[in-house]
mmCIF file of C-alpha atoms in Angstrom:
data_model
loop_
_atom_site.group_PDB
_atom_site.id
_atom_site.type_symbol
_atom_site.label_atom_id
_atom_site.label_comp_id
_atom_site.label_asym_id
_atom_site.label_seq_id
_atom_site.Cartn_x
_atom_site.Cartn_y
_atom_site.Cartn_z
ATOM 1 C CA MET Z 1 119.647 107.495 106.110
ATOM 2 C CA LEU Z 2 122.194 108.236 103.359
ATOM 3 C CA ALA Z 3 124.596 109.725 105.903
ATOM 4 C CA LEU Z 4 124.168 106.682 108.140
ATOM 5 C CA ALA Z 5 124.769 104.326 105.232
ATOM 6 C CA ALA Z 6 127.900 106.260 104.260
ATOM 7 C CA LEU Z 7 129.254 106.054 107.799
ATOM 8 C CA LEU Z 8 128.604 102.348 108.085
ATOM 9 C CA SER Z 9 130.167 101.595 104.710
ATOM 10 C CA LEU Z 10 133.624 102.358 106.122
ATOM 11 C CA PRO Z 11 136.033 99.416 106.103
ATOM 12 C CA ILE Z 12 135.267 96.951 108.873
ATOM 13 C CA GLY Z 13 138.574 97.644 110.593
ATOM 14 C CA ALA Z 14 137.724 101.329 110.876
ATOM 15 C CA GLN Z 15 134.404 100.504 112.554
ATOM 16 C CA ARG Z 16 135.655 98.347 115.433
ATOM 17 C CA LYS Z 17 134.557 99.569 118.829
ATOM 18 C CA PRO Z 18 134.064 97.876 122.189
ATOM 19 C CA PHE Z 19 130.540 97.452 123.485
ATOM 20 C CA GLN Z 20 129.341 100.722 124.942
ATOM 21 C CA ASN Z 21 126.274 102.891 125.235
ATOM 22 C CA PRO Z 22 124.552 103.958 123.135
ATOM 23 C CA ARG Z 23 124.036 100.617 121.444
ATOM 24 C CA LEU Z 24 124.980 100.724 117.774
ATOM 25 C CA ALA Z 25 123.720 99.280 114.499
ATOM 26 C CA ASN Z 26 125.587 98.216 111.377
ATOM 27 C CA LEU Z 27 124.040 98.196 107.913
ATOM 28 C CA PHE Z 28 126.144 95.603 106.057
ATOM 29 C CA LEU Z 29 124.771 94.903 102.590
ATOM 30 C CA LYS Z 30 127.095 92.406 100.954
ATOM 31 C CA TRP Z 31 125.299 89.242 99.787
ATOM 32 C CA HIS Z 32 127.947 86.984 101.377
ATOM 33 C CA LEU Z 33 129.555 86.996 104.802
ATOM 34 C CA SER Z 34 133.048 85.754 105.626
ATOM 35 C CA ALA Z 35 134.109 84.389 109.002
ATOM 36 C CA GLU Z 36 136.283 87.461 109.585
ATOM 37 C CA GLU Z 37 133.382 89.775 108.777
ATOM 38 C CA ALA Z 38 131.149 87.796 111.123
ATOM 39 C CA ARG Z 39 133.661 88.256 113.950
ATOM 40 C CA ASP Z 40 133.771 92.000 113.378
ATOM 41 C CA LEU Z 41 130.020 92.368 113.057
ATOM 42 C CA ALA Z 42 129.505 90.484 116.313
ATOM 43 C CA ARG Z 43 130.624 93.649 118.109
ATOM 44 C CA TRP Z 44 127.419 95.428 117.088
ATOM 45 C CA ASP Z 45 124.030 95.336 118.817
ATOM 46 C CA VAL Z 46 121.742 95.572 115.787
ATOM 47 C CA ILE Z 47 123.033 94.027 112.571
ATOM 48 C CA ILE Z 48 121.257 94.540 109.263
ATOM 49 C CA LEU Z 49 122.304 92.001 106.637
ATOM 50 C CA ASP Z 50 121.080 91.505 103.114
ATOM 51 C CA MET Z 51 118.358 88.874 102.998
ATOM 52 C CA GLU Z 52 120.598 86.630 100.864
ATOM 53 C CA VAL Z 53 123.304 86.213 103.540
ATOM 54 C CA ALA Z 54 121.678 83.464 105.589
ATOM 55 C CA ARG Z 55 121.119 81.413 102.429
ATOM 56 C CA ASN Z 56 124.448 82.140 100.720
ATOM 57 C CA THR Z 57 126.788 81.805 103.711
ATOM 58 C CA PRO Z 58 124.973 79.910 106.485
ATOM 59 C CA ASP Z 59 128.155 78.947 108.360
ATOM 60 C CA ALA Z 60 129.308 82.554 108.739
ATOM 61 C CA PHE Z 61 125.774 83.560 109.728
ATOM 62 C CA ALA Z 62 125.778 80.853 112.411
ATOM 63 C CA LEU Z 63 129.170 82.048 113.648
ATOM 64 C CA LEU Z 64 127.851 85.593 113.967
ATOM 65 C CA ARG Z 65 124.902 84.359 116.014
ATOM 66 C CA GLU Z 66 127.169 82.207 118.180
ATOM 67 C CA LEU Z 67 129.534 85.103 118.902
ATOM 68 C CA ASN Z 68 126.721 87.498 119.797
ATOM 69 C CA PRO Z 69 123.519 85.618 120.664
ATOM 70 C CA ARG Z 70 121.918 88.821 121.971
ATOM 71 C CA ALA Z 71 122.318 90.702 118.694
ATOM 72 C CA ILE Z 72 119.213 91.683 116.785
ATOM 73 C CA ILE Z 73 119.821 90.531 113.214
ATOM 74 C CA LEU Z 74 117.489 91.968 110.582
ATOM 75 C CA ALA Z 75 117.048 90.984 106.936
ATOM 76 C CA TYR Z 76 117.431 93.910 104.536
ATOM 77 C CA VAL Z 77 114.659 94.114 101.932
ATOM 78 C CA THR Z 78 113.919 96.910 99.468
ATOM 79 C CA ALA Z 79 110.177 97.439 99.434
ATOM 80 C CA GLN Z 80 109.783 99.730 96.430
ATOM 81 C CA GLU Z 81 112.277 98.417 93.885
ATOM 82 C CA ILE Z 82 113.771 95.266 92.439
ATOM 83 C CA ARG Z 83 117.000 94.634 90.575
ATOM 84 C CA ARG Z 84 116.653 94.325 86.825
ATOM 85 C CA ASP Z 85 118.620 91.066 86.887
ATOM 86 C CA ALA Z 86 116.825 89.628 89.925
ATOM 87 C CA ALA Z 87 115.188 86.828 87.967
ATOM 88 C CA ALA Z 88 118.510 85.390 86.813
ATOM 89 C CA HIS Z 89 121.284 86.506 89.169
ATOM 90 C CA PRO Z 90 123.136 83.343 90.310
ATOM 91 C CA GLN Z 91 124.010 84.725 93.760
ATOM 92 C CA SER Z 92 120.531 85.867 94.772
ATOM 93 C CA PRO Z 93 118.218 82.891 95.354
ATOM 94 C CA LEU Z 94 115.709 84.919 97.377
ATOM 95 C CA ARG Z 95 115.586 87.713 94.824
ATOM 96 C CA ARG Z 96 114.931 85.121 92.140
ATOM 97 C CA GLN Z 97 111.997 83.819 94.192
ATOM 98 C CA LEU Z 98 110.633 87.319 94.626
ATOM 99 C CA ALA Z 99 111.105 88.255 90.963
ATOM 100 C CA ALA Z 100 109.114 85.177 89.934
ATOM 101 C CA ARG Z 101 106.124 86.602 91.818
ATOM 102 C CA VAL Z 102 106.263 90.118 90.365
ATOM 103 C CA SER Z 103 103.572 90.892 87.828
ATOM 104 C CA ASP Z 104 104.339 93.291 84.996
ATOM 105 C CA ALA Z 105 101.351 95.329 86.173
ATOM 106 C CA TRP Z 106 103.088 96.172 89.470
ATOM 107 C CA TYR Z 107 105.954 98.263 88.108
ATOM 108 C CA LEU Z 108 105.807 102.018 88.647
ATOM 109 C CA ARG Z 109 105.316 103.676 85.265
ATOM 110 C CA SER Z 110 105.264 107.040 83.609
ATOM 111 C CA ALA Z 111 102.257 108.397 81.740
ATOM 112 C CA SER Z 112 103.820 107.027 78.535
ATOM 113 C CA GLY Z 113 103.899 103.517 80.037
ATOM 114 C CA ASP Z 114 107.665 103.291 80.609
ATOM 115 C CA ARG Z 115 109.010 101.652 83.754
ATOM 116 C CA LEU Z 116 110.611 104.117 86.162
ATOM 117 C CA SER Z 117 113.949 103.788 87.926
ATOM 118 C CA TRP Z 118 115.617 105.703 90.763
ATOM 119 C CA TRP Z 119 118.596 103.558 91.855
ATOM 120 C CA PRO Z 120 120.907 102.275 89.082
ATOM 121 C CA GLN Z 121 119.999 98.874 87.615
ATOM 122 C CA THR Z 122 116.682 98.648 89.434
ATOM 123 C CA TRP Z 123 113.017 99.146 88.575
ATOM 124 C CA LEU Z 124 110.626 100.939 90.888
ATOM 125 C CA LEU Z 125 107.460 99.155 91.997
ATOM 126 C CA ASN Z 126 104.063 100.707 92.592
ATOM 127 C CA MET Z 127 103.546 100.763 96.341
ATOM 128 C CA SER Z 128 100.024 102.103 95.868
ATOM 129 C CA ASP Z 129 99.012 98.743 94.368
ATOM 130 C CA PRO Z 130 97.912 96.416 97.203
ATOM 131 C CA ALA Z 131 98.530 93.395 94.964
ATOM 132 C CA TRP Z 132 102.264 94.163 95.050
ATOM 133 C CA THR Z 133 102.464 94.965 98.760
ATOM 134 C CA ASP Z 134 100.473 91.829 99.626
ATOM 135 C CA ALA Z 135 102.778 89.726 97.435
ATOM 136 C CA LEU Z 136 105.842 91.261 99.094
ATOM 137 C CA ALA Z 137 104.432 90.644 102.566
ATOM 138 C CA THR Z 138 103.675 87.018 101.672
ATOM 139 C CA PHE Z 139 107.183 86.513 100.291
ATOM 140 C CA VAL Z 140 108.775 87.941 103.430
ATOM 141 C CA ALA Z 141 106.557 85.824 105.669
ATOM 142 C CA GLU Z 142 107.464 82.639 103.789
ATOM 143 C CA ALA Z 143 111.137 83.260 103.011
ATOM 144 C CA ILE Z 144 112.334 85.308 106.002
ATOM 145 C CA ALA Z 145 109.894 85.392 108.914
ATOM 146 C CA SER Z 146 109.664 81.598 108.828
ATOM 147 C CA ASP Z 147 113.467 81.378 109.229
ATOM 148 C CA SER Z 148 114.235 81.502 112.955
ATOM 149 C CA ARG Z 149 117.756 82.765 112.316
ATOM 150 C CA TRP Z 150 116.359 86.239 111.652
ATOM 151 C CA ASN Z 151 114.954 88.544 114.338
ATOM 152 C CA GLY Z 152 113.027 90.703 111.921
ATOM 153 C CA VAL Z 153 113.019 92.622 108.655
ATOM 154 C CA TYR Z 154 114.514 95.983 107.737
ATOM 155 C CA PHE Z 155 112.473 97.505 104.909
ATOM 156 C CA ASP Z 156 114.452 100.197 103.139
ATOM 157 C CA ASN Z 157 112.881 103.226 101.474
ATOM 158 C CA LEU Z 158 109.300 103.009 102.685
ATOM 159 C CA TRP Z 159 108.765 106.519 101.432
ATOM 160 C CA GLY Z 160 105.687 108.490 102.407
ATOM 161 C CA SER Z 161 105.391 109.760 98.840
ATOM 162 C CA VAL Z 162 106.982 109.523 95.404
ATOM 163 C CA ALA Z 163 106.324 113.151 94.560
ATOM 164 C CA TRP Z 164 110.030 113.976 94.943
ATOM 165 C CA ILE Z 165 111.217 111.715 92.101
ATOM 166 C CA PRO Z 166 112.715 114.178 89.586
ATOM 167 C CA ASN Z 167 111.412 114.549 86.042
ATOM 168 C CA ALA Z 168 109.018 111.614 86.337
ATOM 169 C CA ALA Z 169 105.478 111.950 85.015
ATOM 170 C CA ILE Z 170 104.216 109.272 87.397
ATOM 171 C CA ASP Z 171 101.038 107.379 86.548
ATOM 172 C CA LEU Z 172 100.037 105.485 89.687
ATOM 173 C CA ASP Z 173 96.626 104.296 88.526
ATOM 174 C CA ARG Z 174 97.729 103.423 84.937
ATOM 175 C CA ASP Z 175 95.156 105.642 83.261
ATOM 176 C CA GLY Z 176 97.725 107.080 80.850
ATOM 177 C CA ARG Z 177 97.859 110.443 82.630
ATOM 178 C CA ALA Z 178 100.504 111.822 84.961
ATOM 179 C CA GLU Z 179 99.397 112.419 88.528
ATOM 180 C CA THR Z 180 99.537 116.048 89.636
ATOM 181 C CA HIS Z 181 98.586 115.605 93.303
ATOM 182 C CA LEU Z 182 100.840 113.026 94.909
ATOM 183 C CA GLY Z 183 101.587 114.783 98.169
ATOM 184 C CA GLY Z 184 104.980 115.632 99.580
ATOM 185 C CA HIS Z 185 106.662 118.349 97.500
ATOM 186 C CA ARG Z 186 103.757 118.914 95.167
ATOM 187 C CA GLU Z 187 100.412 120.567 95.687
ATOM 188 C CA GLY Z 188 97.692 118.447 97.282
ATOM 189 C CA ASP Z 189 99.217 116.699 100.258
ATOM 190 C CA LEU Z 190 95.958 114.936 101.141
ATOM 191 C CA ALA Z 191 95.304 113.649 97.613
ATOM 192 C CA PRO Z 192 93.736 110.163 97.452
ATOM 193 C CA LEU Z 193 96.631 108.620 95.520
ATOM 194 C CA GLY Z 194 99.149 109.967 98.000
ATOM 195 C CA HIS Z 195 97.096 108.410 100.786
ATOM 196 C CA LYS Z 196 96.985 105.133 98.894
ATOM 197 C CA TRP Z 197 100.794 105.023 98.690
ATOM 198 C CA ARG Z 198 101.192 105.686 102.409
ATOM 199 C CA ASP Z 199 98.450 103.212 103.336
ATOM 200 C CA SER Z 200 100.288 100.449 101.475
ATOM 201 C CA ASN Z 201 103.401 101.145 103.549
ATOM 202 C CA SER Z 202 101.318 100.655 106.674
ATOM 203 C CA ARG Z 203 99.886 97.405 105.281
ATOM 204 C CA ILE Z 204 103.391 95.961 104.896
ATOM 205 C CA GLU Z 205 104.346 96.962 108.424
ATOM 206 C CA GLU Z 206 101.179 95.381 109.832
ATOM 207 C CA HIS Z 207 101.718 92.165 107.848
ATOM 208 C CA GLU Z 208 105.262 91.752 109.080
ATOM 209 C CA SER Z 209 104.457 92.672 112.672
ATOM 210 C CA ARG Z 210 102.077 89.711 112.712
ATOM 211 C CA ALA Z 211 104.474 87.399 110.849
ATOM 212 C CA MET Z 212 107.519 88.042 113.055
#
């Protein structure tokens, strides 16, 4: 995924190719879309745009759809994290809506109660908590799936485990103790909490399959 993202982050001009097999996808994560960018992106078969694009630049989004009506256009959503400034960022109306729904109890925390972070300027969320995954699924259904301009949703980082996060004494069930059996790279791959994390991923996928 990281290699794919690095390849697709090349300047637009370097990415231009005629239609050919195999069909290609472009992961384009700016929050705004210009007319020139829309014309370039129209050359791709699957186009993944940040969920803010249709709201922030509807004319360019419409141009992209007009130029390539057969394209599959997916809304990019991070399932397991949220920006720290999401509640107030002036250019992210959908993130502000989502942040307003996030309970303090849904953040992923260490055994000492501190919020955990993996990507800069974001907070991780506890995917093992069905309250969070249900809230995310409801938000996507209302804000994205109900918008006919989108063909679907691209959830990034639906990890099967969080055991790989370095130097994090993760407390999934908020009992004040670090989990020692989360699956993945640690002992106890079939541990109940590891299952709970993976089950929540499946819940989101099922929700959105019905919504879209």
